[in-house]
Amino acid sequence: MGTLHHVEVWVPDLAATVRGWEWLLGELGWAPFQAWPDGRSWRLGPTYLVVEESRRSPGGGTTG
């Protein structure tokens, strides 16, 4: 049986998402893993969660 490798969530506002998720993920045992200008990731064991900003996400402003 396979295991979950990662989940990637595209968001319209990275800063707001990090503020909202960072504390919860820490409480659940997820550790910060990577950071780049448009994204962040957290890791728990072999699985990681990525949030990445995209202006094309619903509510993200531009669509072009």
mmCIF file of N, CA and C in Angstrom:
data_model
loop_
_atom_site.group_PDB
_atom_site.id
_atom_site.type_symbol
_atom_site.label_atom_id
_atom_site.label_comp_id
_atom_site.label_asym_id
_atom_site.label_seq_id
_atom_site.Cartn_x
_atom_site.Cartn_y
_atom_site.Cartn_z
ATOM 1 N N MET A 1 0.840 -1.177 0.000
ATOM 2 C CA MET A 1 0.000 0.000 0.000
ATOM 3 C C MET A 1 0.882 1.237 0.000
ATOM 4 N N GLY A 2 0.523 2.237 -0.795
ATOM 5 C CA GLY A 2 1.310 3.460 -0.907
ATOM 6 C C GLY A 2 1.072 4.402 0.263
ATOM 7 N N THR A 3 1.951 5.365 0.373
ATOM 8 C CA THR A 3 1.807 6.396 1.390
ATOM 9 C C THR A 3 1.673 7.750 0.701
ATOM 10 N N LEU A 4 1.129 8.699 1.416
ATOM 11 C CA LEU A 4 0.970 10.039 0.886
ATOM 12 C C LEU A 4 2.322 10.737 0.877
ATOM 13 N N HIS A 5 2.738 11.228 -0.284
ATOM 14 C CA HIS A 5 4.027 11.904 -0.415
ATOM 15 C C HIS A 5 3.906 13.374 -0.045
ATOM 16 N N HIS A 6 2.971 14.094 -0.700
ATOM 17 C CA HIS A 6 2.781 15.502 -0.373
ATOM 18 C C HIS A 6 1.414 15.988 -0.837
ATOM 19 N N VAL A 7 1.018 17.111 -0.266
ATOM 20 C CA VAL A 7 -0.193 17.807 -0.672
ATOM 21 C C VAL A 7 0.220 19.239 -0.986
ATOM 22 N N GLU A 8 -0.234 19.754 -2.108
ATOM 23 C CA GLU A 8 0.087 21.120 -2.503
ATOM 24 C C GLU A 8 -1.211 21.898 -2.627
ATOM 25 N N VAL A 9 -1.270 23.044 -1.927
ATOM 26 C CA VAL A 9 -2.457 23.881 -1.926
ATOM 27 C C VAL A 9 -2.087 25.246 -2.502
ATOM 28 N N TRP A 10 -2.787 25.661 -3.541
ATOM 29 C CA TRP A 10 -2.554 26.965 -4.161
ATOM 30 C C TRP A 10 -3.485 27.963 -3.494
ATOM 31 N N VAL A 11 -2.930 29.091 -3.063
ATOM 32 C CA VAL A 11 -3.689 30.084 -2.309
ATOM 33 C C VAL A 11 -3.520 31.469 -2.927
ATOM 34 N N PRO A 12 -4.504 32.368 -2.746
ATOM 35 C CA PRO A 12 -4.380 33.711 -3.302
ATOM 36 C C PRO A 12 -3.516 34.650 -2.465
ATOM 37 N N ASP A 13 -3.321 34.341 -1.174
ATOM 38 C CA ASP A 13 -2.575 35.230 -0.274
ATOM 39 C C ASP A 13 -1.700 34.382 0.650
ATOM 40 N N LEU A 14 -0.424 34.255 0.299
ATOM 41 C CA LEU A 14 0.489 33.401 1.065
ATOM 42 C C LEU A 14 0.628 33.865 2.512
ATOM 43 N N ALA A 15 0.834 35.163 2.724
ATOM 44 C CA ALA A 15 1.055 35.668 4.082
ATOM 45 C C ALA A 15 -0.131 35.348 4.988
ATOM 46 N N ALA A 16 -1.350 35.561 4.511
ATOM 47 C CA ALA A 16 -2.541 35.273 5.312
ATOM 48 C C ALA A 16 -2.659 33.775 5.586
ATOM 49 N N THR A 17 -2.339 32.966 4.600
ATOM 50 C CA THR A 17 -2.417 31.517 4.776
ATOM 51 C C THR A 17 -1.410 31.040 5.812
ATOM 52 N N VAL A 18 -0.185 31.535 5.734
ATOM 53 C CA VAL A 18 0.844 31.133 6.699
ATOM 54 C C VAL A 18 0.423 31.548 8.107
ATOM 55 N N ARG A 19 -0.079 32.767 8.266
ATOM 56 C CA ARG A 19 -0.549 33.211 9.590
ATOM 57 C C ARG A 19 -1.639 32.290 10.122
ATOM 58 N N GLY A 20 -2.514 31.861 9.254
ATOM 59 C CA GLY A 20 -3.624 31.022 9.683
ATOM 60 C C GLY A 20 -3.270 29.566 9.928
ATOM 61 N N TRP A 21 -2.286 29.050 9.234
ATOM 62 C CA TRP A 21 -1.971 27.624 9.316
ATOM 63 C C TRP A 21 -0.760 27.296 10.177
ATOM 64 N N GLU A 22 0.195 28.212 10.251
ATOM 65 C CA GLU A 22 1.483 27.914 10.891
ATOM 66 C C GLU A 22 1.324 27.405 12.327
ATOM 67 N N TRP A 23 0.518 28.075 13.119
ATOM 68 C CA TRP A 23 0.350 27.667 14.517
ATOM 69 C C TRP A 23 -0.308 26.296 14.608
ATOM 70 N N LEU A 24 -1.331 26.056 13.757
ATOM 71 C CA LEU A 24 -2.042 24.780 13.801
ATOM 72 C C LEU A 24 -1.129 23.629 13.412
ATOM 73 N N LEU A 25 -0.386 23.803 12.333
ATOM 74 C CA LEU A 25 0.518 22.741 11.897
ATOM 75 C C LEU A 25 1.567 22.454 12.963
ATOM 76 N N GLY A 26 2.085 23.495 13.620
ATOM 77 C CA GLY A 26 3.036 23.294 14.712
ATOM 78 C C GLY A 26 2.434 22.493 15.855
ATOM 79 N N GLU A 27 1.198 22.809 16.202
ATOM 80 C CA GLU A 27 0.507 22.078 17.271
ATOM 81 C C GLU A 27 0.305 20.606 16.910
ATOM 82 N N LEU A 28 0.159 20.335 15.630
ATOM 83 C CA LEU A 28 -0.055 18.964 15.163
ATOM 84 C C LEU A 28 1.245 18.206 14.904
ATOM 85 N N GLY A 29 2.384 18.856 15.166
ATOM 86 C CA GLY A 29 3.671 18.186 15.025
ATOM 87 C C GLY A 29 4.379 18.394 13.699
ATOM 88 N N TRP A 30 3.816 19.198 12.817
ATOM 89 C CA TRP A 30 4.459 19.484 11.537
ATOM 90 C C TRP A 30 5.570 20.502 11.761
ATOM 91 N N ALA A 31 6.713 20.281 11.147
ATOM 92 C CA ALA A 31 7.865 21.177 11.286
ATOM 93 C C ALA A 31 8.075 21.972 9.999
ATOM 94 N N PRO A 32 8.457 23.253 10.113
ATOM 95 C CA PRO A 32 8.788 24.013 8.906
ATOM 96 C C PRO A 32 9.850 23.254 8.106
ATOM 97 N N PHE A 33 9.685 23.236 6.785
ATOM 98 C CA PHE A 33 10.581 22.448 5.936
ATOM 99 C C PHE A 33 11.295 23.327 4.908
ATOM 100 N N GLN A 34 10.549 24.078 4.117
ATOM 101 C CA GLN A 34 11.153 24.915 3.087
ATOM 102 C C GLN A 34 10.409 26.247 3.022
ATOM 103 N N ALA A 35 11.105 27.277 2.519
ATOM 104 C CA ALA A 35 10.483 28.581 2.307
ATOM 105 C C ALA A 35 11.090 29.208 1.062
ATOM 106 N N TRP A 36 10.275 29.811 0.229
ATOM 107 C CA TRP A 36 10.717 30.541 -0.950
ATOM 108 C C TRP A 36 9.748 31.708 -1.128
ATOM 109 N N PRO A 37 10.021 32.654 -2.008
ATOM 110 C CA PRO A 37 9.203 33.867 -2.080
ATOM 111 C C PRO A 37 7.699 33.624 -2.225
ATOM 112 N N ASP A 38 7.298 32.601 -2.955
ATOM 113 C CA ASP A 38 5.872 32.361 -3.182
ATOM 114 C C ASP A 38 5.328 31.135 -2.468
ATOM 115 N N GLY A 39 6.088 30.566 -1.529
ATOM 116 C CA GLY A 39 5.573 29.359 -0.892
ATOM 117 C C GLY A 39 6.266 28.981 0.396
ATOM 118 N N ARG A 40 5.641 28.068 1.102
ATOM 119 C CA ARG A 40 6.175 27.502 2.344
ATOM 120 C C ARG A 40 5.797 26.019 2.371
ATOM 121 N N SER A 41 6.576 25.249 3.108
ATOM 122 C CA SER A 41 6.198 23.845 3.305
ATOM 123 C C SER A 41 6.509 23.418 4.723
ATOM 124 N N TRP A 42 5.778 22.414 5.167
ATOM 125 C CA TRP A 42 5.959 21.798 6.482
ATOM 126 C C TRP A 42 6.030 20.303 6.273
ATOM 127 N N ARG A 43 6.751 19.636 7.176
ATOM 128 C CA ARG A 43 6.962 18.195 7.033
ATOM 129 C C ARG A 43 6.566 17.466 8.305
ATOM 130 N N LEU A 44 5.983 16.296 8.106
ATOM 131 C CA LEU A 44 5.673 15.382 9.201
ATOM 132 C C LEU A 44 6.034 13.991 8.710
ATOM 133 N N GLY A 45 7.123 13.450 9.242
ATOM 134 C CA GLY A 45 7.605 12.158 8.757
ATOM 135 C C GLY A 45 7.955 12.261 7.279
ATOM 136 N N PRO A 46 7.506 11.293 6.462
ATOM 137 C CA PRO A 46 7.844 11.308 5.043
ATOM 138 C C PRO A 46 6.919 12.183 4.198
ATOM 139 N N THR A 47 5.941 12.823 4.828
ATOM 140 C CA THR A 47 4.937 13.589 4.108
ATOM 141 C C THR A 47 5.166 15.080 4.301
ATOM 142 N N TYR A 48 4.940 15.845 3.249
ATOM 143 C CA TYR A 48 5.026 17.289 3.415
ATOM 144 C C TYR A 48 3.819 17.981 2.795
ATOM 145 N N LEU A 49 3.537 19.164 3.350
ATOM 146 C CA LEU A 49 2.426 20.002 2.926
ATOM 147 C C LEU A 49 2.993 21.296 2.374
ATOM 148 N N VAL A 50 2.555 21.678 1.187
ATOM 149 C CA VAL A 50 3.032 22.893 0.524
ATOM 150 C C VAL A 50 1.860 23.852 0.364
ATOM 151 N N VAL A 51 2.094 25.119 0.690
ATOM 152 C CA VAL A 51 1.157 26.182 0.304
ATOM 153 C C VAL A 51 1.937 27.119 -0.603
ATOM 154 N N GLU A 52 1.343 27.432 -1.738
ATOM 155 C CA GLU A 52 2.018 28.291 -2.707
ATOM 156 C C GLU A 52 1.036 29.323 -3.237
ATOM 157 N N GLU A 53 1.516 30.569 -3.322
ATOM 158 C CA GLU A 53 0.660 31.657 -3.788
ATOM 159 C C GLU A 53 0.542 31.641 -5.296
ATOM 160 N N SER A 54 -0.680 31.843 -5.760
ATOM 161 C CA SER A 54 -0.939 31.950 -7.187
ATOM 162 C C SER A 54 -1.978 33.027 -7.403
ATOM 163 N N ARG A 55 -1.662 33.990 -8.211
ATOM 164 C CA ARG A 55 -2.636 35.038 -8.533
ATOM 165 C C ARG A 55 -3.803 34.477 -9.330
ATOM 166 N N ARG A 56 -3.657 33.270 -9.815
ATOM 167 C CA ARG A 56 -4.740 32.654 -10.583
ATOM 168 C C ARG A 56 -5.700 31.878 -9.680
ATOM 169 N N SER A 57 -5.402 31.781 -8.385
ATOM 170 C CA SER A 57 -6.306 31.129 -7.452
ATOM 171 C C SER A 57 -7.574 31.963 -7.309
ATOM 172 N N PRO A 58 -8.703 31.329 -7.007
ATOM 173 C CA PRO A 58 -9.929 32.103 -6.774
ATOM 174 C C PRO A 58 -9.686 33.167 -5.709
ATOM 175 N N GLY A 59 -10.084 34.388 -5.994
ATOM 176 C CA GLY A 59 -9.893 35.479 -5.057
ATOM 177 C C GLY A 59 -8.505 36.093 -5.118
ATOM 178 N N GLY A 60 -7.682 35.648 -6.056
ATOM 179 C CA GLY A 60 -6.313 36.118 -6.137
ATOM 180 C C GLY A 60 -6.087 37.347 -6.976
ATOM 181 N N GLY A 61 -7.132 37.994 -7.404
ATOM 182 C CA GLY A 61 -6.953 39.234 -8.144
ATOM 183 C C GLY A 61 -6.921 39.016 -9.648
ATOM 184 N N THR A 62 -5.748 38.980 -10.229
ATOM 185 C CA THR A 62 -5.628 38.892 -11.681
ATOM 186 C C THR A 62 -5.856 37.478 -12.173
ATOM 187 N N THR A 63 -6.238 37.360 -13.401
ATOM 188 C CA THR A 63 -6.425 36.039 -14.005
ATOM 189 C C THR A 63 -5.547 35.866 -15.229
ATOM 190 N N GLY A 64 -4.694 36.819 -15.515
ATOM 191 C CA GLY A 64 -3.885 36.751 -16.727
ATOM 192 C C GLY A 64 -2.516 36.259 -16.549
#
